[in-house]
Structure formats: C-alpha cells, structure tokens
C-alpha cells in the first residue's frame, strides 16, 4: 500500500508532509489503491466545454483564454494537471498559477503580466469549471479561496445625453455604420446587453413598450423586463417601420470597432486619464473617449443617465434586470466633476 501511495504522489509531482502521508496510509489499510484507467483533467475539461457550448453562445473565455493559460501552466510546472494537484492544501499550485497570471502571462499588448481584472477573470472562469466538476462528483470539493476573482475599479465610460444626440445627428453613408449607430442608441435607451439589443424583434414591441427576456438571465426563470419606449427610441423604430435592425451575435468585435469610428466622427475625443495595475506596477494610460466606448457602454449609459435624472435605483434595476444593488452600483459611472456640479446643493 505504501509503495502504491508513493507512486501516486510521484506521478503528481510532489509529496505531502509526513503526517498527512501517514494518515492516508492508515486509511488505506485493507483498501489498497487499484490501478484503473480514469478520465483525465482534460477529458473532464472537454466535457465542460461541450456543456458550456449548449448553455451560452460565446465560449471563448473557456475554450480559448482559460484553456491557453491552463496549457501553459501545465508546461510550466512540468506535469499533467490533476484535481489533486490543485486541491491539496499542501500544494503550491495556486501560488504558481496566480504569479503566472499577474507577472508572466502575455497580455493583449504583447507584454508579460495580465491586468488585475483580467487575472481575476481567469480565476473566476477556473472556479466555474471546478464548481461544475464538484456538482457532478467528478472530484471531492476543496477550498477555492486561493483563486480570488480580484477586481479593481476600472472607470469604464458612459455617454452623456448630449453625446448621444451628437451620435444620432451624425451624417453617415456607410450602411454598417448606420446599423451600428442605431443599435447603440437602442442599447442606451433600453439598458439591454449587446446579446439582447442586437436581436429585438417586432413581436417584442407592445403598447409602446419593449417586452423582453434577457438571454443571460433566462436560467433564473421569470426574468422578463418591460421598458417604456422613449421618444428617441421611437424615432429610430419608426425609421425601420418598427422592425429593429439586428446584428450577428458573434460579431461584437466588428460592432465595437465600427462604434469607435462613429464616436470619433461624433467628436467624442476628450482625453481620459486612468491608472491600472499591470504586472504589479501602476501604469498611467491616456486615451480618447471614443477608444473606450463599447457595446457595454450602453448599459452603463442607461443606468447612469436615469440615476442622474432622479429615477430611484430600485426602479432602474427593474428595467435593467439587475438582481442585486451591489452589481447595479458598478454600472453607475459618476465622474468627479459631474457629481460635484449635480449634487453641490447638498453642501
């Protein structure tokens, strides 16, 4: 039994403390380890990817990003990934993994070290896979505290009411740009995600309202939202005879690239200064506002503008579909100058 136990840890690439080894040896008395061909970590990972592909349309976070980092860390530690390596409290895998993400993994600009939020996202996605395995009794549960989904407050932009009007009034000749511009405004007026505002159908428009079930929260049951149609939104719908334009669900990169071109033409060129932590260092970034606008700015814009107009947070959450105030508050982007001018009367 002891030889089998030692072979097991030799294959795992590490040995536990003597006390732990002795305890496991005692528990094996009369129950020797049997050699049997079992599914590997990667067998379970492929099953997870197949499951996710049926649950969500875009699985790049798991099938591309997380997979790439897991393959790299496997090569880095010099042994095959196994649940025992990750879950054993005496294993140093978590420390090696987190250090790799923050200081060694190549970021989008080709430099070593991921931004804090990007590293946190990889940990979040890894925990999604591990919890999926726990729920299916693939492996006994173990603590995931060593894989924090750390996030820093990145000041994502929203678009002001005047800027939306500048975008609406922009003269565009390109059909793609016209479609992206109109869908962006629809998103700002409804607070829906790209996966939703890019597929609104004529049947979703009832009694001067949009009745819609967001795709992301369908698994939670009755998630229907009812959004009154604003005058700005009504003008766009009339342009299309109340049959809103749609966009390829997998074309979000093209959507964002086109949107930034539109926003630059509309004059959203003011400079934005922000500080981020990459590879453990504080990095100063200076960008133009149009470079930071994306499909997700619609949702932030909707929540922020409605809040500034005095709509109660609970009411905005009903329209946006947020379930908790904690998540909702992340979408309020009140810059210091605007906050001071808007709420100066309180002082």
mmCIF file of C-alpha atoms in Angstrom:
data_model
loop_
_atom_site.group_PDB
_atom_site.id
_atom_site.type_symbol
_atom_site.label_atom_id
_atom_site.label_comp_id
_atom_site.label_asym_id
_atom_site.label_seq_id
_atom_site.Cartn_x
_atom_site.Cartn_y
_atom_site.Cartn_z
ATOM 1 C CA UNK A 1 0.000 0.000 0.000
ATOM 2 C CA UNK A 2 2.838 2.392 0.862
ATOM 3 C CA UNK A 3 4.544 1.744 -2.484
ATOM 4 C CA UNK A 4 1.291 2.458 -4.316
ATOM 5 C CA UNK A 5 0.854 5.619 -2.297
ATOM 6 C CA UNK A 6 4.379 6.797 -3.090
ATOM 7 C CA UNK A 7 3.854 6.068 -6.792
ATOM 8 C CA UNK A 8 0.688 8.132 -6.689
ATOM 9 C CA UNK A 9 2.496 11.209 -5.354
ATOM 10 C CA UNK A 10 5.444 10.612 -7.645
ATOM 11 C CA UNK A 11 3.006 10.887 -10.567
ATOM 12 C CA UNK A 12 1.509 14.031 -9.050
ATOM 13 C CA UNK A 13 4.968 15.552 -8.812
ATOM 14 C CA UNK A 14 5.046 16.359 -5.090
ATOM 15 C CA UNK A 15 4.885 14.665 -1.677
ATOM 16 C CA UNK A 16 2.713 15.768 1.264
ATOM 17 C CA UNK A 17 4.029 16.274 4.780
ATOM 18 C CA UNK A 18 4.905 13.031 6.637
ATOM 19 C CA UNK A 19 1.913 13.403 8.988
ATOM 20 C CA UNK A 20 -0.510 13.658 6.056
ATOM 21 C CA UNK A 21 1.168 10.755 4.273
ATOM 22 C CA UNK A 22 0.932 8.575 7.394
ATOM 23 C CA UNK A 23 -2.746 9.452 7.855
ATOM 24 C CA UNK A 24 -3.552 8.499 4.278
ATOM 25 C CA UNK A 25 -1.564 5.274 4.595
ATOM 26 C CA UNK A 26 -3.550 4.220 7.682
ATOM 27 C CA UNK A 27 -6.826 4.908 5.859
ATOM 28 C CA UNK A 28 -5.726 2.582 3.032
ATOM 29 C CA UNK A 29 -5.215 -0.483 5.241
ATOM 30 C CA UNK A 30 -7.277 -3.242 3.736
ATOM 31 C CA UNK A 31 -8.216 -0.981 0.816
ATOM 32 C CA UNK A 32 -5.197 -0.946 -1.494
ATOM 33 C CA UNK A 33 -5.062 1.502 -4.371
ATOM 34 C CA UNK A 34 -6.266 -0.130 -7.562
ATOM 35 C CA UNK A 35 -4.740 0.851 -10.862
ATOM 36 C CA UNK A 36 -7.521 1.771 -13.258
ATOM 37 C CA UNK A 37 -7.830 3.947 -16.294
ATOM 38 C CA UNK A 38 -9.790 7.024 -15.293
ATOM 39 C CA UNK A 39 -10.759 10.178 -17.118
ATOM 40 C CA UNK A 40 -8.072 12.822 -17.077
ATOM 41 C CA UNK A 41 -8.390 16.507 -16.168
ATOM 42 C CA UNK A 42 -8.577 17.329 -19.868
ATOM 43 C CA UNK A 43 -11.279 14.714 -20.515
ATOM 44 C CA UNK A 44 -13.460 16.480 -17.957
ATOM 45 C CA UNK A 45 -12.497 19.879 -19.370
ATOM 46 C CA UNK A 46 -13.652 18.860 -22.865
ATOM 47 C CA UNK A 47 -16.969 17.690 -21.392
ATOM 48 C CA UNK A 48 -17.271 21.047 -19.620
ATOM 49 C CA UNK A 49 -16.644 22.932 -22.890
ATOM 50 C CA UNK A 50 -19.299 20.850 -24.627
ATOM 51 C CA UNK A 51 -21.760 21.605 -21.811
ATOM 52 C CA UNK A 52 -20.972 25.339 -21.907
ATOM 53 C CA UNK A 53 -21.397 25.491 -25.695
ATOM 54 C CA UNK A 54 -25.019 24.420 -25.225
ATOM 55 C CA UNK A 55 -25.602 26.905 -22.387
ATOM 56 C CA UNK A 56 -24.028 30.036 -23.904
ATOM 57 C CA UNK A 57 -23.239 31.160 -27.460
ATOM 58 C CA UNK A 58 -19.773 32.571 -26.878
ATOM 59 C CA UNK A 59 -17.435 30.140 -25.088
ATOM 60 C CA UNK A 60 -14.146 31.863 -25.995
ATOM 61 C CA UNK A 61 -13.489 32.728 -22.344
ATOM 62 C CA UNK A 62 -13.290 28.999 -21.576
ATOM 63 C CA UNK A 63 -12.323 27.377 -24.857
ATOM 64 C CA UNK A 64 -9.651 29.916 -25.812
ATOM 65 C CA UNK A 65 -8.420 32.122 -22.955
ATOM 66 C CA UNK A 66 -8.633 29.802 -19.938
ATOM 67 C CA UNK A 67 -7.553 26.773 -21.962
ATOM 68 C CA UNK A 68 -4.464 28.662 -23.213
ATOM 69 C CA UNK A 69 -3.405 29.582 -19.682
ATOM 70 C CA UNK A 70 -4.027 26.076 -18.326
ATOM 71 C CA UNK A 71 -1.929 24.538 -21.115
ATOM 72 C CA UNK A 72 0.869 26.999 -20.361
ATOM 73 C CA UNK A 73 0.857 26.364 -16.604
ATOM 74 C CA UNK A 74 0.893 22.606 -17.237
ATOM 75 C CA UNK A 75 4.085 23.019 -19.268
ATOM 76 C CA UNK A 76 5.486 25.403 -16.667
ATOM 77 C CA UNK A 77 5.081 23.001 -13.723
ATOM 78 C CA UNK A 78 6.233 20.049 -15.842
ATOM 79 C CA UNK A 79 3.396 17.646 -15.073
ATOM 80 C CA UNK A 80 -0.152 16.892 -16.154
ATOM 81 C CA UNK A 81 -2.917 18.816 -14.431
ATOM 82 C CA UNK A 82 -4.924 16.800 -11.905
ATOM 83 C CA UNK A 83 -7.511 17.791 -9.346
ATOM 84 C CA UNK A 84 -5.245 16.517 -6.561
ATOM 85 C CA UNK A 85 -2.516 18.981 -7.561
ATOM 86 C CA UNK A 86 -4.916 21.895 -7.350
ATOM 87 C CA UNK A 87 -6.959 20.841 -4.329
ATOM 88 C CA UNK A 88 -4.336 19.522 -1.918
ATOM 89 C CA UNK A 89 -3.872 22.155 0.830
ATOM 90 C CA UNK A 90 -0.136 21.464 0.855
ATOM 91 C CA UNK A 91 0.234 22.022 -2.891
ATOM 92 C CA UNK A 92 1.744 25.303 -4.122
ATOM 93 C CA UNK A 93 -0.217 25.250 -7.396
ATOM 94 C CA UNK A 94 -2.386 28.266 -6.523
ATOM 95 C CA UNK A 95 0.655 30.441 -5.780
ATOM 96 C CA UNK A 96 2.383 29.383 -9.022
ATOM 97 C CA UNK A 97 -0.819 29.933 -11.029
ATOM 98 C CA UNK A 98 -1.551 33.399 -9.639
ATOM 99 C CA UNK A 99 2.042 34.512 -10.081
ATOM 100 C CA UNK A 100 1.952 33.303 -13.678
ATOM 101 C CA UNK A 101 -1.221 35.297 -14.403
ATOM 102 C CA UNK A 102 -0.008 38.534 -12.811
ATOM 103 C CA UNK A 103 3.619 38.518 -13.958
ATOM 104 C CA UNK A 104 4.241 36.051 -16.786
ATOM 105 C CA UNK A 105 1.152 35.551 -18.975
ATOM 106 C CA UNK A 106 1.344 37.623 -22.166
ATOM 107 C CA UNK A 107 -1.259 40.399 -22.264
ATOM 108 C CA UNK A 108 -3.083 41.869 -25.282
ATOM 109 C CA UNK A 109 -0.219 44.288 -25.929
ATOM 110 C CA UNK A 110 2.359 41.502 -26.097
ATOM 111 C CA UNK A 111 3.937 42.219 -22.709
ATOM 112 C CA UNK A 112 4.226 39.893 -19.680
ATOM 113 C CA UNK A 113 1.649 40.279 -16.906
ATOM 114 C CA UNK A 114 -2.137 40.499 -17.094
ATOM 115 C CA UNK A 115 -4.136 43.426 -15.723
ATOM 116 C CA UNK A 116 -5.654 42.779 -12.289
ATOM 117 C CA UNK A 117 -9.169 42.400 -13.698
ATOM 118 C CA UNK A 118 -8.037 40.048 -16.465
ATOM 119 C CA UNK A 119 -6.218 37.807 -13.991
ATOM 120 C CA UNK A 120 -9.279 37.887 -11.732
ATOM 121 C CA UNK A 121 -11.455 36.841 -14.659
ATOM 122 C CA UNK A 122 -9.255 33.801 -15.318
ATOM 123 C CA UNK A 123 -9.661 32.757 -11.681
ATOM 124 C CA UNK A 124 -13.420 33.264 -11.922
ATOM 125 C CA UNK A 125 -13.579 31.084 -15.033
ATOM 126 C CA UNK A 126 -11.366 28.415 -13.458
ATOM 127 C CA UNK A 127 -13.744 28.303 -10.483
ATOM 128 C CA UNK A 128 -16.717 27.926 -12.840
ATOM 129 C CA UNK A 129 -15.082 24.777 -14.234
ATOM 130 C CA UNK A 130 -14.128 23.414 -10.806
ATOM 131 C CA UNK A 131 -17.600 24.025 -9.365
ATOM 132 C CA UNK A 132 -19.069 22.264 -12.406
ATOM 133 C CA UNK A 133 -16.858 19.279 -11.515
ATOM 134 C CA UNK A 134 -17.860 19.444 -7.846
ATOM 135 C CA UNK A 135 -21.559 19.446 -8.723
ATOM 136 C CA UNK A 136 -21.085 16.305 -10.821
ATOM 137 C CA UNK A 137 -18.976 14.476 -8.211
ATOM 138 C CA UNK A 138 -16.011 14.397 -10.580
ATOM 139 C CA UNK A 139 -13.789 15.230 -7.611
ATOM 140 C CA UNK A 140 -14.375 15.920 -3.902
ATOM 141 C CA UNK A 141 -14.917 19.593 -3.072
ATOM 142 C CA UNK A 142 -11.967 21.641 -1.895
ATOM 143 C CA UNK A 143 -11.479 25.293 -0.968
ATOM 144 C CA UNK A 144 -11.188 27.801 -3.810
ATOM 145 C CA UNK A 145 -10.139 30.736 -1.621
ATOM 146 C CA UNK A 146 -6.673 30.734 -3.155
ATOM 147 C CA UNK A 147 -8.144 31.678 -6.545
ATOM 148 C CA UNK A 148 -9.542 35.164 -5.914
ATOM 149 C CA UNK A 149 -11.581 36.857 -8.651
ATOM 150 C CA UNK A 150 -9.854 40.147 -7.758
ATOM 151 C CA UNK A 151 -11.149 43.271 -9.443
ATOM 152 C CA UNK A 152 -10.018 46.874 -9.426
ATOM 153 C CA UNK A 153 -12.411 49.686 -10.198
ATOM 154 C CA UNK A 154 -11.821 50.423 -13.871
ATOM 155 C CA UNK A 155 -13.543 53.666 -14.796
ATOM 156 C CA UNK A 156 -15.478 52.454 -17.823
ATOM 157 C CA UNK A 157 -17.068 55.287 -19.741
ATOM 158 C CA UNK A 158 -20.689 56.188 -20.271
ATOM 159 C CA UNK A 159 -22.051 58.530 -22.926
ATOM 160 C CA UNK A 160 -23.779 61.775 -21.951
ATOM 161 C CA UNK A 161 -27.188 62.757 -23.243
ATOM 162 C CA UNK A 162 -25.627 65.456 -25.447
ATOM 163 C CA UNK A 163 -23.141 62.950 -26.859
ATOM 164 C CA UNK A 164 -25.948 60.524 -27.720
ATOM 165 C CA UNK A 165 -27.630 63.348 -29.623
ATOM 166 C CA UNK A 166 -24.375 64.093 -31.461
ATOM 167 C CA UNK A 167 -24.232 60.433 -32.497
ATOM 168 C CA UNK A 168 -27.895 60.473 -33.574
ATOM 169 C CA UNK A 169 -27.430 63.592 -35.723
ATOM 170 C CA UNK A 170 -24.251 62.315 -37.394
ATOM 171 C CA UNK A 171 -24.463 62.063 -41.204
ATOM 172 C CA UNK A 172 -23.393 58.555 -42.185
ATOM 173 C CA UNK A 173 -23.225 56.985 -45.657
ATOM 174 C CA UNK A 174 -21.994 53.527 -44.722
ATOM 175 C CA UNK A 175 -24.811 51.006 -44.120
ATOM 176 C CA UNK A 176 -22.836 49.140 -41.456
ATOM 177 C CA UNK A 177 -22.160 52.373 -39.565
ATOM 178 C CA UNK A 178 -25.826 53.353 -39.725
ATOM 179 C CA UNK A 179 -26.874 49.985 -38.298
ATOM 180 C CA UNK A 180 -24.270 50.081 -35.518
ATOM 181 C CA UNK A 181 -25.168 53.696 -34.640
ATOM 182 C CA UNK A 182 -28.877 52.920 -34.390
ATOM 183 C CA UNK A 183 -28.321 49.739 -32.370
ATOM 184 C CA UNK A 184 -26.019 51.607 -29.998
ATOM 185 C CA UNK A 185 -28.712 54.224 -29.367
ATOM 186 C CA UNK A 186 -31.288 51.443 -28.874
ATOM 187 C CA UNK A 187 -28.945 49.950 -26.260
ATOM 188 C CA UNK A 188 -28.546 53.298 -24.483
ATOM 189 C CA UNK A 189 -32.316 53.814 -24.409
ATOM 190 C CA UNK A 190 -33.133 50.311 -23.112
ATOM 191 C CA UNK A 191 -30.171 49.324 -20.914
ATOM 192 C CA UNK A 192 -30.035 45.907 -22.569
ATOM 193 C CA UNK A 193 -26.843 43.947 -23.225
ATOM 194 C CA UNK A 194 -25.436 43.533 -26.737
ATOM 195 C CA UNK A 195 -26.733 39.947 -26.823
ATOM 196 C CA UNK A 196 -30.228 41.385 -26.338
ATOM 197 C CA UNK A 197 -30.467 44.777 -28.066
ATOM 198 C CA UNK A 198 -28.925 43.223 -31.194
ATOM 199 C CA UNK A 199 -31.875 40.819 -31.571
ATOM 200 C CA UNK A 200 -35.006 42.741 -30.600
ATOM 201 C CA UNK A 201 -37.902 41.544 -32.767
ATOM 202 C CA UNK A 202 -41.077 43.293 -33.892
ATOM 203 C CA UNK A 203 -43.041 40.936 -31.599
ATOM 204 C CA UNK A 204 -41.155 42.339 -28.594
ATOM 205 C CA UNK A 205 -42.754 45.766 -29.132
ATOM 206 C CA UNK A 206 -46.150 46.026 -27.415
ATOM 207 C CA UNK A 207 -48.205 49.021 -26.239
ATOM 208 C CA UNK A 208 -45.321 51.477 -26.720
ATOM 209 C CA UNK A 209 -43.110 49.251 -24.573
ATOM 210 C CA UNK A 210 -40.438 46.635 -25.157
ATOM 211 C CA UNK A 211 -41.246 43.308 -23.505
ATOM 212 C CA UNK A 212 -38.098 41.233 -23.397
ATOM 213 C CA UNK A 213 -36.460 38.277 -21.639
ATOM 214 C CA UNK A 214 -32.671 38.872 -21.471
ATOM 215 C CA UNK A 215 -30.664 35.904 -22.698
ATOM 216 C CA UNK A 216 -28.071 35.963 -19.918
ATOM 217 C CA UNK A 217 -30.584 35.554 -17.079
ATOM 218 C CA UNK A 218 -33.044 33.135 -18.707
ATOM 219 C CA UNK A 219 -31.849 30.289 -16.499
ATOM 220 C CA UNK A 220 -33.157 32.168 -13.440
ATOM 221 C CA UNK A 221 -36.774 31.712 -14.505
ATOM 222 C CA UNK A 222 -39.137 34.662 -14.927
ATOM 223 C CA UNK A 223 -36.692 37.374 -15.964
ATOM 224 C CA UNK A 224 -38.933 39.451 -18.217
ATOM 225 C CA UNK A 225 -38.301 43.203 -18.325
ATOM 226 C CA UNK A 226 -40.720 45.835 -19.626
ATOM 227 C CA UNK A 227 -39.073 49.016 -20.897
ATOM 228 C CA UNK A 228 -41.059 52.104 -21.932
ATOM 229 C CA UNK A 229 -40.127 53.376 -25.398
ATOM 230 C CA UNK A 230 -38.550 56.836 -25.218
ATOM 231 C CA UNK A 231 -39.083 59.480 -27.889
ATOM 232 C CA UNK A 232 -35.506 58.957 -29.116
ATOM 233 C CA UNK A 233 -36.013 55.210 -29.357
ATOM 234 C CA UNK A 234 -39.407 55.688 -31.037
ATOM 235 C CA UNK A 235 -37.780 57.815 -33.754
ATOM 236 C CA UNK A 236 -35.337 55.021 -34.546
ATOM 237 C CA UNK A 237 -38.037 52.345 -34.573
ATOM 238 C CA UNK A 238 -40.120 54.424 -37.000
ATOM 239 C CA UNK A 239 -37.103 54.573 -39.343
ATOM 240 C CA UNK A 240 -37.279 50.786 -39.577
ATOM 241 C CA UNK A 241 -41.108 50.522 -39.621
ATOM 242 C CA UNK A 242 -40.867 49.092 -36.100
ATOM 243 C CA UNK A 243 -38.737 46.173 -37.279
ATOM 244 C CA UNK A 244 -35.456 46.940 -35.430
ATOM 245 C CA UNK A 245 -32.110 46.150 -37.086
ATOM 246 C CA UNK A 246 -30.228 43.082 -35.855
ATOM 247 C CA UNK A 247 -26.556 42.168 -35.649
ATOM 248 C CA UNK A 248 -24.631 38.897 -35.743
ATOM 249 C CA UNK A 249 -24.353 37.706 -32.138
ATOM 250 C CA UNK A 250 -20.721 36.694 -32.714
ATOM 251 C CA UNK A 251 -19.861 39.984 -34.379
ATOM 252 C CA UNK A 252 -19.283 42.027 -31.233
ATOM 253 C CA UNK A 253 -15.675 42.820 -32.213
ATOM 254 C CA UNK A 254 -16.808 44.282 -35.532
ATOM 255 C CA UNK A 255 -19.585 46.139 -33.716
ATOM 256 C CA UNK A 256 -17.172 47.751 -31.242
ATOM 257 C CA UNK A 257 -14.594 48.661 -33.893
ATOM 258 C CA UNK A 258 -17.273 50.337 -36.020
ATOM 259 C CA UNK A 259 -18.794 52.050 -32.985
ATOM 260 C CA UNK A 260 -15.472 53.660 -32.042
ATOM 261 C CA UNK A 261 -15.104 55.027 -35.571
ATOM 262 C CA UNK A 262 -18.595 56.541 -35.275
ATOM 263 C CA UNK A 263 -17.866 58.062 -31.855
ATOM 264 C CA UNK A 264 -14.659 59.622 -33.169
ATOM 265 C CA UNK A 265 -16.623 61.199 -36.038
ATOM 266 C CA UNK A 266 -19.172 62.454 -33.487
ATOM 267 C CA UNK A 267 -16.437 64.303 -31.587
ATOM 268 C CA UNK A 268 -16.015 62.091 -28.508
ATOM 269 C CA UNK A 269 -12.314 62.936 -28.445
ATOM 270 C CA UNK A 270 -11.796 64.290 -24.920
ATOM 271 C CA UNK A 271 -8.859 62.680 -23.146
ATOM 272 C CA UNK A 272 -9.333 60.198 -20.323
ATOM 273 C CA UNK A 273 -6.537 59.507 -17.831
ATOM 274 C CA UNK A 274 -6.625 56.348 -15.764
ATOM 275 C CA UNK A 275 -4.274 54.249 -13.677
ATOM 276 C CA UNK A 276 -4.161 50.471 -13.839
ATOM 277 C CA UNK A 277 -2.059 47.749 -12.224
ATOM 278 C CA UNK A 278 -0.295 45.504 -14.722
ATOM 279 C CA UNK A 279 2.422 43.043 -13.682
ATOM 280 C CA UNK A 280 2.292 44.544 -10.193
ATOM 281 C CA UNK A 281 3.078 48.072 -11.402
ATOM 282 C CA UNK A 282 0.853 51.126 -11.604
ATOM 283 C CA UNK A 283 0.540 52.150 -15.257
ATOM 284 C CA UNK A 284 -0.787 55.528 -16.405
ATOM 285 C CA UNK A 285 -2.968 55.382 -19.514
ATOM 286 C CA UNK A 286 -4.157 58.351 -21.590
ATOM 287 C CA UNK A 287 -6.819 57.618 -24.199
ATOM 288 C CA UNK A 288 -9.507 59.441 -26.136
ATOM 289 C CA UNK A 289 -13.059 58.748 -25.029
ATOM 290 C CA UNK A 290 -14.083 57.159 -28.340
ATOM 291 C CA UNK A 291 -11.407 54.480 -27.798
ATOM 292 C CA UNK A 292 -13.118 53.398 -24.584
ATOM 293 C CA UNK A 293 -16.693 53.251 -25.846
ATOM 294 C CA UNK A 294 -18.067 49.746 -26.458
ATOM 295 C CA UNK A 295 -21.355 47.874 -26.652
ATOM 296 C CA UNK A 296 -21.304 47.613 -22.858
ATOM 297 C CA UNK A 297 -21.265 51.417 -22.573
ATOM 298 C CA UNK A 298 -24.975 51.281 -23.494
ATOM 299 C CA UNK A 299 -25.902 49.623 -20.217
ATOM 300 C CA UNK A 300 -23.703 51.950 -18.161
ATOM 301 C CA UNK A 301 -25.128 54.949 -20.003
ATOM 302 C CA UNK A 302 -28.728 53.891 -19.377
ATOM 303 C CA UNK A 303 -28.199 53.327 -15.644
ATOM 304 C CA UNK A 304 -26.127 56.481 -15.101
ATOM 305 C CA UNK A 305 -28.357 58.886 -17.040
ATOM 306 C CA UNK A 306 -31.554 57.589 -15.426
ATOM 307 C CA UNK A 307 -29.958 57.925 -11.986
ATOM 308 C CA UNK A 308 -28.830 61.492 -12.712
ATOM 309 C CA UNK A 309 -32.390 62.359 -13.773
ATOM 310 C CA UNK A 310 -33.595 61.261 -10.338
ATOM 311 C CA UNK A 311 -35.015 57.808 -11.038
ATOM 312 C CA UNK A 312 -34.785 55.608 -7.902
ATOM 313 C CA UNK A 313 -32.164 52.874 -8.062
ATOM 314 C CA UNK A 314 -34.750 50.151 -7.433
ATOM 315 C CA UNK A 315 -36.759 51.304 -10.464
ATOM 316 C CA UNK A 316 -33.699 51.381 -12.732
ATOM 317 C CA UNK A 317 -32.866 47.851 -11.598
ATOM 318 C CA UNK A 318 -36.326 46.702 -12.683
ATOM 319 C CA UNK A 319 -35.634 47.991 -16.196
ATOM 320 C CA UNK A 320 -32.013 46.830 -16.407
ATOM 321 C CA UNK A 321 -32.678 43.420 -14.847
ATOM 322 C CA UNK A 322 -30.020 43.746 -12.116
ATOM 323 C CA UNK A 323 -30.735 41.380 -9.230
ATOM 324 C CA UNK A 324 -28.563 42.995 -6.544
ATOM 325 C CA UNK A 325 -27.687 46.596 -5.696
ATOM 326 C CA UNK A 326 -24.028 45.604 -5.452
ATOM 327 C CA UNK A 327 -23.890 44.677 -9.136
ATOM 328 C CA UNK A 328 -26.083 47.597 -10.141
ATOM 329 C CA UNK A 329 -23.832 50.159 -8.455
ATOM 330 C CA UNK A 330 -20.933 49.028 -10.637
ATOM 331 C CA UNK A 331 -22.821 50.457 -13.601
ATOM 332 C CA UNK A 332 -23.149 53.955 -12.178
ATOM 333 C CA UNK A 333 -20.249 55.936 -13.594
ATOM 334 C CA UNK A 334 -20.352 59.382 -11.995
ATOM 335 C CA UNK A 335 -17.143 61.277 -12.661
ATOM 336 C CA UNK A 336 -15.956 63.731 -10.006
ATOM 337 C CA UNK A 337 -16.787 66.923 -11.936
ATOM 338 C CA UNK A 338 -20.314 65.804 -12.819
ATOM 339 C CA UNK A 339 -21.023 64.616 -9.280
ATOM 340 C CA UNK A 340 -19.832 67.930 -7.795
ATOM 341 C CA UNK A 341 -21.999 70.037 -10.121
ATOM 342 C CA UNK A 342 -25.061 67.789 -9.853
ATOM 343 C CA UNK A 343 -25.104 67.369 -6.075
ATOM 344 C CA UNK A 344 -23.408 70.566 -4.923
ATOM 345 C CA UNK A 345 -26.679 71.677 -3.289
ATOM 346 C CA UNK A 346 -26.145 69.042 -0.588
ATOM 347 C CA UNK A 347 -23.198 71.090 0.640
#
